[in-house]
mmCIF file of C-alpha atoms in Angstrom:
data_model
loop_
_atom_site.group_PDB
_atom_site.id
_atom_site.type_symbol
_atom_site.label_atom_id
_atom_site.label_comp_id
_atom_site.label_asym_id
_atom_site.label_seq_id
_atom_site.Cartn_x
_atom_site.Cartn_y
_atom_site.Cartn_z
ATOM 1 C CA UNK A 1 -3.858 -20.081 -9.340
ATOM 2 C CA UNK A 2 -2.079 -19.441 -12.619
ATOM 3 C CA UNK A 3 1.624 -18.740 -11.898
ATOM 4 C CA UNK A 4 1.810 -15.802 -14.314
ATOM 5 C CA UNK A 5 -1.595 -14.093 -14.075
ATOM 6 C CA UNK A 6 -2.473 -15.238 -10.499
ATOM 7 C CA UNK A 7 -6.025 -15.788 -11.767
ATOM 8 C CA UNK A 8 -7.932 -18.824 -10.414
ATOM 9 C CA UNK A 9 -8.192 -21.791 -12.733
ATOM 10 C CA UNK A 10 -9.453 -25.383 -12.685
ATOM 11 C CA UNK A 11 -7.413 -28.367 -13.828
ATOM 12 C CA UNK A 12 -9.177 -31.618 -14.685
ATOM 13 C CA UNK A 13 -7.148 -34.665 -15.641
ATOM 14 C CA UNK A 14 -7.514 -38.408 -15.815
ATOM 15 C CA UNK A 15 -5.815 -41.471 -17.228
ATOM 16 C CA UNK A 16 -6.465 -45.152 -17.734
ATOM 17 C CA UNK A 17 -4.038 -47.850 -18.823
ATOM 18 C CA UNK A 18 -4.188 -51.583 -19.368
ATOM 19 C CA UNK A 19 -1.710 -54.359 -20.162
ATOM 20 C CA UNK A 20 -2.575 -57.849 -21.371
ATOM 21 C CA UNK A 21 -0.003 -60.650 -21.342
ATOM 22 C CA UNK A 22 -0.476 -63.489 -23.830
ATOM 23 C CA UNK A 23 1.744 -66.360 -22.874
ATOM 24 C CA UNK A 24 5.261 -65.443 -21.773
ATOM 25 C CA UNK A 25 6.422 -63.463 -24.789
ATOM 26 C CA UNK A 26 3.569 -61.305 -26.102
ATOM 27 C CA UNK A 27 2.346 -58.144 -24.467
ATOM 28 C CA UNK A 28 -0.403 -55.701 -25.519
ATOM 29 C CA UNK A 29 -0.522 -52.315 -23.805
ATOM 30 C CA UNK A 30 -2.772 -49.267 -24.148
ATOM 31 C CA UNK A 31 -2.996 -45.983 -22.270
ATOM 32 C CA UNK A 32 -5.344 -43.019 -22.506
ATOM 33 C CA UNK A 33 -4.565 -39.684 -20.840
ATOM 34 C CA UNK A 34 -6.446 -36.395 -20.888
ATOM 35 C CA UNK A 35 -6.133 -33.029 -19.181
ATOM 36 C CA UNK A 36 -8.166 -29.815 -19.428
ATOM 37 C CA UNK A 37 -7.450 -26.372 -17.976
ATOM 38 C CA UNK A 38 -10.401 -24.043 -17.350
ATOM 39 C CA UNK A 39 -9.601 -20.433 -16.557
ATOM 40 C CA UNK A 40 -8.581 -17.208 -18.283
ATOM 41 C CA UNK A 41 -7.064 -19.360 -21.036
ATOM 42 C CA UNK A 42 -8.692 -22.747 -21.748
ATOM 43 C CA UNK A 43 -6.552 -25.643 -22.927
ATOM 44 C CA UNK A 44 -7.233 -29.313 -23.552
ATOM 45 C CA UNK A 45 -4.841 -32.169 -24.288
ATOM 46 C CA UNK A 46 -5.445 -35.862 -24.865
ATOM 47 C CA UNK A 47 -3.082 -38.709 -25.682
ATOM 48 C CA UNK A 48 -3.746 -42.297 -26.715
ATOM 49 C CA UNK A 49 -0.800 -44.706 -26.762
ATOM 50 C CA UNK A 50 -0.957 -48.376 -27.814
ATOM 51 C CA UNK A 51 1.706 -51.031 -28.457
ATOM 52 C CA UNK A 52 2.122 -54.714 -29.271
ATOM 53 C CA UNK A 53 5.375 -56.383 -28.362
ATOM 54 C CA UNK A 54 6.657 -59.942 -28.766
ATOM 55 C CA UNK A 55 9.884 -61.297 -27.353
ATOM 56 C CA UNK A 56 11.406 -64.317 -29.082
ATOM 57 C CA UNK A 57 13.338 -67.076 -27.355
ATOM 58 C CA UNK A 58 16.640 -65.742 -28.634
ATOM 59 C CA UNK A 59 16.029 -62.358 -27.011
ATOM 60 C CA UNK A 60 14.891 -60.530 -30.153
ATOM 61 C CA UNK A 61 11.986 -58.130 -29.698
ATOM 62 C CA UNK A 62 9.466 -57.093 -32.320
ATOM 63 C CA UNK A 63 7.320 -54.111 -31.341
ATOM 64 C CA UNK A 64 4.741 -51.925 -33.047
ATOM 65 C CA UNK A 65 3.701 -48.685 -31.348
ATOM 66 C CA UNK A 66 1.162 -46.018 -32.267
ATOM 67 C CA UNK A 67 0.300 -42.672 -30.696
ATOM 68 C CA UNK A 68 -2.525 -40.186 -31.265
ATOM 69 C CA UNK A 69 -2.319 -36.766 -29.564
ATOM 70 C CA UNK A 70 -4.748 -33.826 -29.672
ATOM 71 C CA UNK A 71 -3.915 -30.386 -28.306
ATOM 72 C CA UNK A 72 -6.455 -27.574 -28.344
ATOM 73 C CA UNK A 73 -6.361 -24.779 -29.203
ATOM 74 C CA UNK A 74 -3.792 -25.579 -31.885
ATOM 75 C CA UNK A 75 -3.276 -24.847 -35.559
ATOM 76 C CA UNK A 76 -1.914 -28.336 -36.212
ATOM 77 C CA UNK A 77 -4.942 -30.209 -34.924
ATOM 78 C CA UNK A 78 -4.448 -33.935 -34.417
ATOM 79 C CA UNK A 79 -1.032 -35.546 -34.495
ATOM 80 C CA UNK A 80 -0.497 -39.249 -35.212
ATOM 81 C CA UNK A 81 2.771 -41.171 -34.966
ATOM 82 C CA UNK A 82 3.625 -44.844 -35.306
ATOM 83 C CA UNK A 83 6.755 -46.885 -34.961
ATOM 84 C CA UNK A 84 7.807 -50.429 -35.743
ATOM 85 C CA UNK A 85 11.066 -51.732 -34.388
ATOM 86 C CA UNK A 86 12.956 -54.999 -34.229
ATOM 87 C CA UNK A 87 15.632 -55.367 -31.592
ATOM 88 C CA UNK A 88 18.468 -57.873 -31.752
ATOM 89 C CA UNK A 89 20.661 -58.341 -28.644
ATOM 90 C CA UNK A 90 24.039 -57.974 -30.347
ATOM 91 C CA UNK A 91 26.841 -55.832 -28.917
ATOM 92 C CA UNK A 92 27.725 -54.515 -32.344
ATOM 93 C CA UNK A 93 27.813 -50.704 -32.901
ATOM 94 C CA UNK A 94 25.683 -49.544 -35.792
ATOM 95 C CA UNK A 95 25.529 -46.222 -37.592
ATOM 96 C CA UNK A 96 22.848 -43.734 -36.691
ATOM 97 C CA UNK A 97 20.972 -41.453 -38.988
ATOM 98 C CA UNK A 98 22.298 -37.932 -38.820
ATOM 99 C CA UNK A 99 18.968 -36.335 -39.785
ATOM 100 C CA UNK A 100 17.556 -36.845 -36.272
ATOM 101 C CA UNK A 101 18.633 -37.411 -32.694
ATOM 102 C CA UNK A 102 17.313 -39.154 -29.608
ATOM 103 C CA UNK A 103 16.405 -37.974 -26.120
ATOM 104 C CA UNK A 104 15.989 -40.427 -23.282
ATOM 105 C CA UNK A 105 15.766 -40.168 -19.525
ATOM 106 C CA UNK A 106 14.141 -41.384 -16.368
ATOM 107 C CA UNK A 107 11.653 -39.851 -13.947
ATOM 108 C CA UNK A 108 12.376 -41.101 -10.418
ATOM 109 C CA UNK A 109 11.136 -40.530 -6.888
ATOM 110 C CA UNK A 110 14.127 -38.913 -5.162
ATOM 111 C CA UNK A 111 13.113 -40.190 -1.718
ATOM 112 C CA UNK A 112 12.434 -43.808 -2.736
ATOM 113 C CA UNK A 113 14.833 -44.050 -5.680
ATOM 114 C CA UNK A 114 12.264 -45.827 -7.890
ATOM 115 C CA UNK A 115 10.974 -44.894 -11.345
ATOM 116 C CA UNK A 116 7.513 -43.367 -11.723
ATOM 117 C CA UNK A 117 5.203 -44.722 -14.408
ATOM 118 C CA UNK A 118 2.698 -42.709 -16.434
ATOM 119 C CA UNK A 119 4.384 -39.288 -16.301
ATOM 120 C CA UNK A 120 3.850 -37.164 -19.401
ATOM 121 C CA UNK A 121 7.079 -35.524 -20.641
ATOM 122 C CA UNK A 122 7.195 -32.676 -23.151
ATOM 123 C CA UNK A 123 10.121 -31.820 -25.432
ATOM 124 C CA UNK A 124 8.975 -28.888 -27.545
ATOM 125 C CA UNK A 125 5.910 -30.133 -29.413
ATOM 126 C CA UNK A 126 6.788 -33.821 -28.884
ATOM 127 C CA UNK A 127 5.440 -35.907 -25.996
ATOM 128 C CA UNK A 128 6.413 -39.157 -24.318
ATOM 129 C CA UNK A 129 4.964 -41.241 -21.491
ATOM 130 C CA UNK A 130 7.204 -42.980 -18.953
ATOM 131 C CA UNK A 131 7.061 -46.765 -18.780
ATOM 132 C CA UNK A 132 6.879 -48.962 -15.687
ATOM 133 C CA UNK A 133 10.538 -48.227 -14.901
ATOM 134 C CA UNK A 134 10.079 -44.466 -15.263
ATOM 135 C CA UNK A 135 11.984 -44.334 -18.580
ATOM 136 C CA UNK A 136 10.915 -42.049 -21.434
ATOM 137 C CA UNK A 137 12.140 -42.015 -25.034
ATOM 138 C CA UNK A 138 12.039 -39.489 -27.869
ATOM 139 C CA UNK A 139 13.353 -41.618 -30.703
ATOM 140 C CA UNK A 140 13.328 -39.051 -33.518
ATOM 141 C CA UNK A 141 13.912 -35.359 -32.852
ATOM 142 C CA UNK A 142 15.202 -32.877 -35.394
ATOM 143 C CA UNK A 143 18.513 -31.230 -34.414
ATOM 144 C CA UNK A 144 17.551 -28.155 -32.397
ATOM 145 C CA UNK A 145 17.168 -26.802 -28.875
ATOM 146 C CA UNK A 146 14.312 -28.305 -26.859
ATOM 147 C CA UNK A 147 12.823 -27.477 -23.463
ATOM 148 C CA UNK A 148 11.962 -30.507 -21.349
ATOM 149 C CA UNK A 149 8.892 -30.066 -19.149
ATOM 150 C CA UNK A 150 6.520 -32.307 -17.200
ATOM 151 C CA UNK A 151 2.751 -32.293 -17.143
ATOM 152 C CA UNK A 152 2.132 -31.423 -13.482
ATOM 153 C CA UNK A 153 -1.205 -33.229 -13.420
ATOM 154 C CA UNK A 154 0.463 -36.531 -14.315
ATOM 155 C CA UNK A 155 3.145 -36.550 -11.578
ATOM 156 C CA UNK A 156 0.661 -36.912 -8.712
ATOM 157 C CA UNK A 157 -0.545 -34.695 -5.892
ATOM 158 C CA UNK A 158 1.907 -32.731 -3.749
ATOM 159 C CA UNK A 159 4.861 -33.538 -6.007
ATOM 160 C CA UNK A 160 7.324 -31.215 -7.692
ATOM 161 C CA UNK A 161 10.521 -31.592 -9.714
ATOM 162 C CA UNK A 162 13.730 -31.331 -7.679
ATOM 163 C CA UNK A 163 15.425 -29.315 -10.456
ATOM 164 C CA UNK A 164 14.179 -26.199 -12.193
ATOM 165 C CA UNK A 165 11.967 -26.856 -15.208
ATOM 166 C CA UNK A 166 11.719 -26.367 -18.129
ATOM 167 C CA UNK A 167 15.262 -27.537 -18.860
ATOM 168 C CA UNK A 168 17.033 -26.803 -22.143
ATOM 169 C CA UNK A 169 18.671 -29.640 -24.061
ATOM 170 C CA UNK A 170 20.409 -29.527 -27.437
ATOM 171 C CA UNK A 171 19.731 -32.377 -29.836
ATOM 172 C CA UNK A 172 22.451 -33.204 -32.365
ATOM 173 C CA UNK A 173 21.767 -35.407 -35.365
ATOM 174 C CA UNK A 174 22.922 -38.993 -34.940
ATOM 175 C CA UNK A 175 23.491 -38.638 -31.177
ATOM 176 C CA UNK A 176 21.538 -39.446 -28.057
ATOM 177 C CA UNK A 177 21.052 -37.056 -25.158
ATOM 178 C CA UNK A 178 19.916 -38.120 -21.705
ATOM 179 C CA UNK A 179 18.178 -36.056 -19.049
ATOM 180 C CA UNK A 180 16.902 -37.605 -15.813
ATOM 181 C CA UNK A 181 14.287 -35.880 -13.674
ATOM 182 C CA UNK A 182 13.757 -36.486 -9.964
ATOM 183 C CA UNK A 183 10.505 -35.748 -8.134
ATOM 184 C CA UNK A 184 10.038 -34.931 -4.462
ATOM 185 C CA UNK A 185 7.273 -33.817 -2.119
ATOM 186 C CA UNK A 186 6.403 -30.147 -2.436
ATOM 187 C CA UNK A 187 6.332 -27.703 0.475
ATOM 188 C CA UNK A 188 3.601 -25.214 1.340
ATOM 189 C CA UNK A 189 4.175 -21.674 2.613
ATOM 190 C CA UNK A 190 1.216 -19.609 3.808
ATOM 191 C CA UNK A 191 0.425 -16.893 6.297
ATOM 192 C CA UNK A 192 -1.383 -13.658 7.045
ATOM 193 C CA UNK A 193 -0.577 -9.930 7.162
ATOM 194 C CA UNK A 194 -2.148 -8.217 10.204
ATOM 195 C CA UNK A 195 -2.434 -4.513 11.003
ATOM 196 C CA UNK A 196 -2.515 -3.148 14.567
ATOM 197 C CA UNK A 197 -3.567 0.116 16.216
ATOM 198 C CA UNK A 198 -2.980 1.700 19.649
ATOM 199 C CA UNK A 199 -5.546 1.701 22.435
ATOM 200 C CA UNK A 200 -6.592 5.172 23.621
ATOM 201 C CA UNK A 201 -5.064 6.264 26.923
ATOM 202 C CA UNK A 202 -6.267 8.699 29.555
ATOM 203 C CA UNK A 203 -4.422 12.042 29.834
ATOM 204 C CA UNK A 204 -1.365 11.698 32.029
ATOM 205 C CA UNK A 205 -1.170 7.910 31.594
ATOM 206 C CA UNK A 206 2.528 7.126 31.111
ATOM 207 C CA UNK A 207 2.190 3.334 30.861
ATOM 208 C CA UNK A 208 3.168 1.375 27.764
ATOM 209 C CA UNK A 209 0.383 1.738 25.138
ATOM 210 C CA UNK A 210 -1.517 -1.440 24.289
ATOM 211 C CA UNK A 211 -1.820 -2.736 20.694
ATOM 212 C CA UNK A 212 -5.191 -3.713 19.241
ATOM 213 C CA UNK A 213 -5.480 -6.047 16.222
ATOM 214 C CA UNK A 214 -7.549 -4.390 13.498
ATOM 215 C CA UNK A 215 -7.693 -7.360 11.091
ATOM 216 C CA UNK A 216 -5.952 -8.539 7.919
ATOM 217 C CA UNK A 217 -4.202 -6.100 5.588
ATOM 218 C CA UNK A 218 -4.944 -6.624 1.841
ATOM 219 C CA UNK A 219 -2.956 -5.929 -1.343
ATOM 220 C CA UNK A 220 0.464 -6.663 0.155
ATOM 221 C CA UNK A 221 2.919 -8.057 -2.449
ATOM 222 C CA UNK A 222 5.012 -10.951 -1.085
ATOM 223 C CA UNK A 223 7.907 -12.750 -2.779
ATOM 224 C CA UNK A 224 9.324 -16.232 -2.153
ATOM 225 C CA UNK A 225 12.740 -16.484 -3.806
ATOM 226 C CA UNK A 226 16.103 -18.201 -3.993
ATOM 227 C CA UNK A 227 19.119 -17.411 -6.219
ATOM 228 C CA UNK A 228 17.589 -19.310 -9.172
ATOM 229 C CA UNK A 229 13.899 -18.395 -9.197
ATOM 230 C CA UNK A 230 11.105 -16.500 -7.460
ATOM 231 C CA UNK A 231 7.324 -16.510 -7.045
ATOM 232 C CA UNK A 232 5.003 -13.685 -5.979
ATOM 233 C CA UNK A 233 1.593 -13.491 -4.346
ATOM 234 C CA UNK A 234 -0.789 -10.712 -3.207
ATOM 235 C CA UNK A 235 -2.614 -10.903 0.125
ATOM 236 C CA UNK A 236 -6.412 -11.131 -0.127
ATOM 237 C CA UNK A 237 -9.008 -8.949 1.607
ATOM 238 C CA UNK A 238 -8.347 -10.780 4.877
ATOM 239 C CA UNK A 239 -4.571 -10.455 4.588
ATOM 240 C CA UNK A 240 -4.002 -14.126 3.745
ATOM 241 C CA UNK A 241 -1.470 -15.476 1.217
ATOM 242 C CA UNK A 242 -0.322 -18.927 0.081
ATOM 243 C CA UNK A 243 2.509 -20.477 -1.972
ATOM 244 C CA UNK A 244 1.881 -24.068 -3.145
ATOM 245 C CA UNK A 245 3.907 -26.532 -5.221
ATOM 246 C CA UNK A 246 7.271 -25.164 -4.042
ATOM 247 C CA UNK A 247 10.456 -27.238 -4.076
ATOM 248 C CA UNK A 248 12.071 -27.943 -0.683
ATOM 249 C CA UNK A 249 15.260 -26.122 0.228
ATOM 250 C CA UNK A 250 16.346 -22.635 1.236
ATOM 251 C CA UNK A 251 14.038 -19.749 0.394
ATOM 252 C CA UNK A 252 13.537 -16.149 1.503
ATOM 253 C CA UNK A 253 10.004 -14.898 2.158
ATOM 254 C CA UNK A 254 9.808 -11.105 2.114
ATOM 255 C CA UNK A 255 7.450 -8.189 1.565
ATOM 256 C CA UNK A 256 8.029 -6.256 -1.651
ATOM 257 C CA UNK A 257 5.250 -3.672 -1.272
ATOM 258 C CA UNK A 258 3.383 -3.229 2.006
ATOM 259 C CA UNK A 259 0.711 -0.693 0.970
ATOM 260 C CA UNK A 260 0.777 0.625 4.557
ATOM 261 C CA UNK A 261 -1.059 3.620 6.002
ATOM 262 C CA UNK A 262 0.986 6.608 7.154
ATOM 263 C CA UNK A 263 2.984 6.212 10.396
ATOM 264 C CA UNK A 264 2.868 2.380 10.186
ATOM 265 C CA UNK A 265 5.749 -0.093 9.806
ATOM 266 C CA UNK A 266 6.368 -3.861 9.733
ATOM 267 C CA UNK A 267 8.065 -5.259 12.809
ATOM 268 C CA UNK A 268 9.651 -7.911 10.547
ATOM 269 C CA UNK A 269 9.500 -7.869 6.737
ATOM 270 C CA UNK A 270 11.357 -11.101 5.819
ATOM 271 C CA UNK A 271 11.934 -14.714 6.908
ATOM 272 C CA UNK A 272 14.615 -17.219 5.837
ATOM 273 C CA UNK A 273 13.201 -20.705 5.238
ATOM 274 C CA UNK A 274 15.017 -24.048 5.080
ATOM 275 C CA UNK A 275 12.234 -26.574 4.431
ATOM 276 C CA UNK A 276 12.381 -30.360 4.187
ATOM 277 C CA UNK A 277 10.249 -32.268 1.624
ATOM 278 C CA UNK A 278 6.550 -32.190 2.509
ATOM 279 C CA UNK A 279 6.882 -29.379 5.081
ATOM 280 C CA UNK A 280 4.044 -26.901 5.627
ATOM 281 C CA UNK A 281 4.781 -23.541 7.279
ATOM 282 C CA UNK A 282 2.805 -20.468 8.292
ATOM 283 C CA UNK A 283 4.121 -16.944 8.896
ATOM 284 C CA UNK A 284 2.614 -13.748 10.300
ATOM 285 C CA UNK A 285 3.622 -10.229 9.322
ATOM 286 C CA UNK A 286 2.574 -7.485 11.756
ATOM 287 C CA UNK A 287 2.056 -3.863 10.737
ATOM 288 C CA UNK A 288 2.473 -1.708 13.867
ATOM 289 C CA UNK A 289 1.781 2.011 14.475
ATOM 290 C CA UNK A 290 4.646 4.402 15.089
ATOM 291 C CA UNK A 291 4.772 6.702 18.125
ATOM 292 C CA UNK A 292 4.205 10.176 16.764
ATOM 293 C CA UNK A 293 5.837 13.328 18.109
ATOM 294 C CA UNK A 294 3.775 16.473 18.791
ATOM 295 C CA UNK A 295 5.388 19.617 17.399
ATOM 296 C CA UNK A 296 4.121 23.158 18.113
ATOM 297 C CA UNK A 297 4.221 25.037 14.845
ATOM 298 C CA UNK A 298 2.940 28.503 16.041
ATOM 299 C CA UNK A 299 2.834 30.253 19.427
ATOM 300 C CA UNK A 300 -0.648 30.970 20.736
ATOM 301 C CA UNK A 301 -2.055 34.487 21.460
ATOM 302 C CA UNK A 302 -4.220 35.824 24.350
ATOM 303 C CA UNK A 303 -7.457 37.241 23.066
ATOM 304 C CA UNK A 304 -9.484 39.950 24.945
ATOM 305 C CA UNK A 305 -13.232 39.701 25.241
ATOM 306 C CA UNK A 306 -15.068 42.197 22.993
ATOM 307 C CA UNK A 307 -16.973 45.073 24.734
ATOM 308 C CA UNK A 308 -20.622 44.543 25.591
ATOM 309 C CA UNK A 309 -23.182 45.882 23.169
ATOM 310 C CA UNK A 310 -24.648 49.327 23.870
ATOM 311 C CA UNK A 311 -22.101 50.226 26.553
ATOM 312 C CA UNK A 312 -18.903 52.041 25.819
ATOM 313 C CA UNK A 313 -15.899 50.701 27.579
ATOM 314 C CA UNK A 314 -14.731 52.741 30.507
ATOM 315 C CA UNK A 315 -11.451 54.462 30.038
ATOM 316 C CA UNK A 316 -8.989 53.393 32.630
ATOM 317 C CA UNK A 317 -6.409 56.082 33.297
ATOM 318 C CA UNK A 318 -2.899 54.859 33.264
ATOM 319 C CA UNK A 319 -1.414 54.304 36.638
ATOM 320 C CA UNK A 320 1.632 56.370 37.463
ATOM 321 C CA UNK A 321 4.068 55.381 40.036
ATOM 322 C CA UNK A 322 4.417 57.849 42.830
ATOM 323 C CA UNK A 323 7.890 58.963 43.668
ATOM 324 C CA UNK A 324 8.002 59.144 47.466
ATOM 325 C CA UNK A 325 11.498 60.569 47.508
ATOM 326 C CA UNK A 326 10.666 63.680 45.474
ATOM 327 C CA UNK A 327 10.017 66.880 47.482
ATOM 328 C CA UNK A 328 6.409 67.689 48.018
ATOM 329 C CA UNK A 329 5.111 70.856 46.401
ATOM 330 C CA UNK A 330 3.729 73.484 48.802
ATOM 331 C CA UNK A 331 0.529 75.143 47.668
ATOM 332 C CA UNK A 332 0.119 78.689 48.931
ATOM 333 C CA UNK A 333 -3.254 80.360 48.743
ATOM 334 C CA UNK A 334 -3.051 84.065 48.205
ATOM 335 C CA UNK A 335 -5.974 86.318 49.063
ATOM 336 C CA UNK A 336 -6.320 89.070 46.558
ATOM 337 C CA UNK A 337 -5.939 92.572 47.963
ATOM 338 C CA UNK A 338 -8.915 94.859 48.062
ATOM 339 C CA UNK A 339 -8.863 97.965 45.885
ATOM 340 C CA UNK A 340 -7.579 100.967 47.783
ATOM 341 C CA UNK A 341 -8.987 104.072 46.183
ATOM 342 C CA UNK A 342 -6.679 106.234 48.125
ATOM 343 C CA UNK A 343 -3.571 105.016 46.446
ATOM 344 C CA UNK A 344 -2.475 105.428 42.902
ATOM 345 C CA UNK A 345 -0.308 102.368 42.928
ATOM 346 C CA UNK A 346 -1.350 99.707 40.605
ATOM 347 C CA UNK A 347 -2.763 96.555 41.998
#
């Protein structure tokens, strides 16, 4: 995947080199290298390097070198350079031209301590190929700031630079700068993000609820970082993620954005890694459900059944409490007197 866009891409590269020795003093060498990137942004680069060198009995060396490079897409098109040099083994200091400077260095295997041949080194728009001892040379660079970078396809599989690249160097006219680069085995960090749910329990079951794995959790942003640099990945639809081509050392793997459902949390959201060269590690992040509390927001009411249709509800007289201690009332029946016609008294 592309380190900036995270889009998938294909990288095709190949090289062929040959050296012919004629006698003990003459050597003819040629090398052809090509690389092509196919993805969101297509790039192609090819380099042809040839040289003829003769060493005399007194130690003098006469060499003629030529280089043709093509980088596409580019506004400059093809670039051709040639060089003829004659070396005399005299320990006499000579003046340098101040219009240009030199950049040299060595690409070595940090575990074996030996130089690596055939590594393509960039310094701005200039390129150089390491020799059999791992040495590279930029013999004529204009005074300026340059960023030294390696072509990752030319350093071999599962290799990475021990220091952070690109590296800035300042070229001064008439002076030579040196920058050595060490390579080591890369580490791999991968893993998966899983989401869990709770198994349903019967009413009244007070036992510890059981967790059920529901599968991988996608779209989680993960970061692998140290104080100098960082890299980020997004988990796929199965929750998987992978970091490749990482330098060995101390790193922190953590979740930046979990994209979790409500009432879910990560039991652990970071790991500290101290990896040796060539190590491969896997990590699992678990998203677990939280125990939710039940809160009663409103008190319930008792509802009465509605009266039946067509029948009026019977009125129930209110019950009064009888006071047993109160005196009982005596009811006296009075018979009305009969009219007495003989008396004038009123009735």
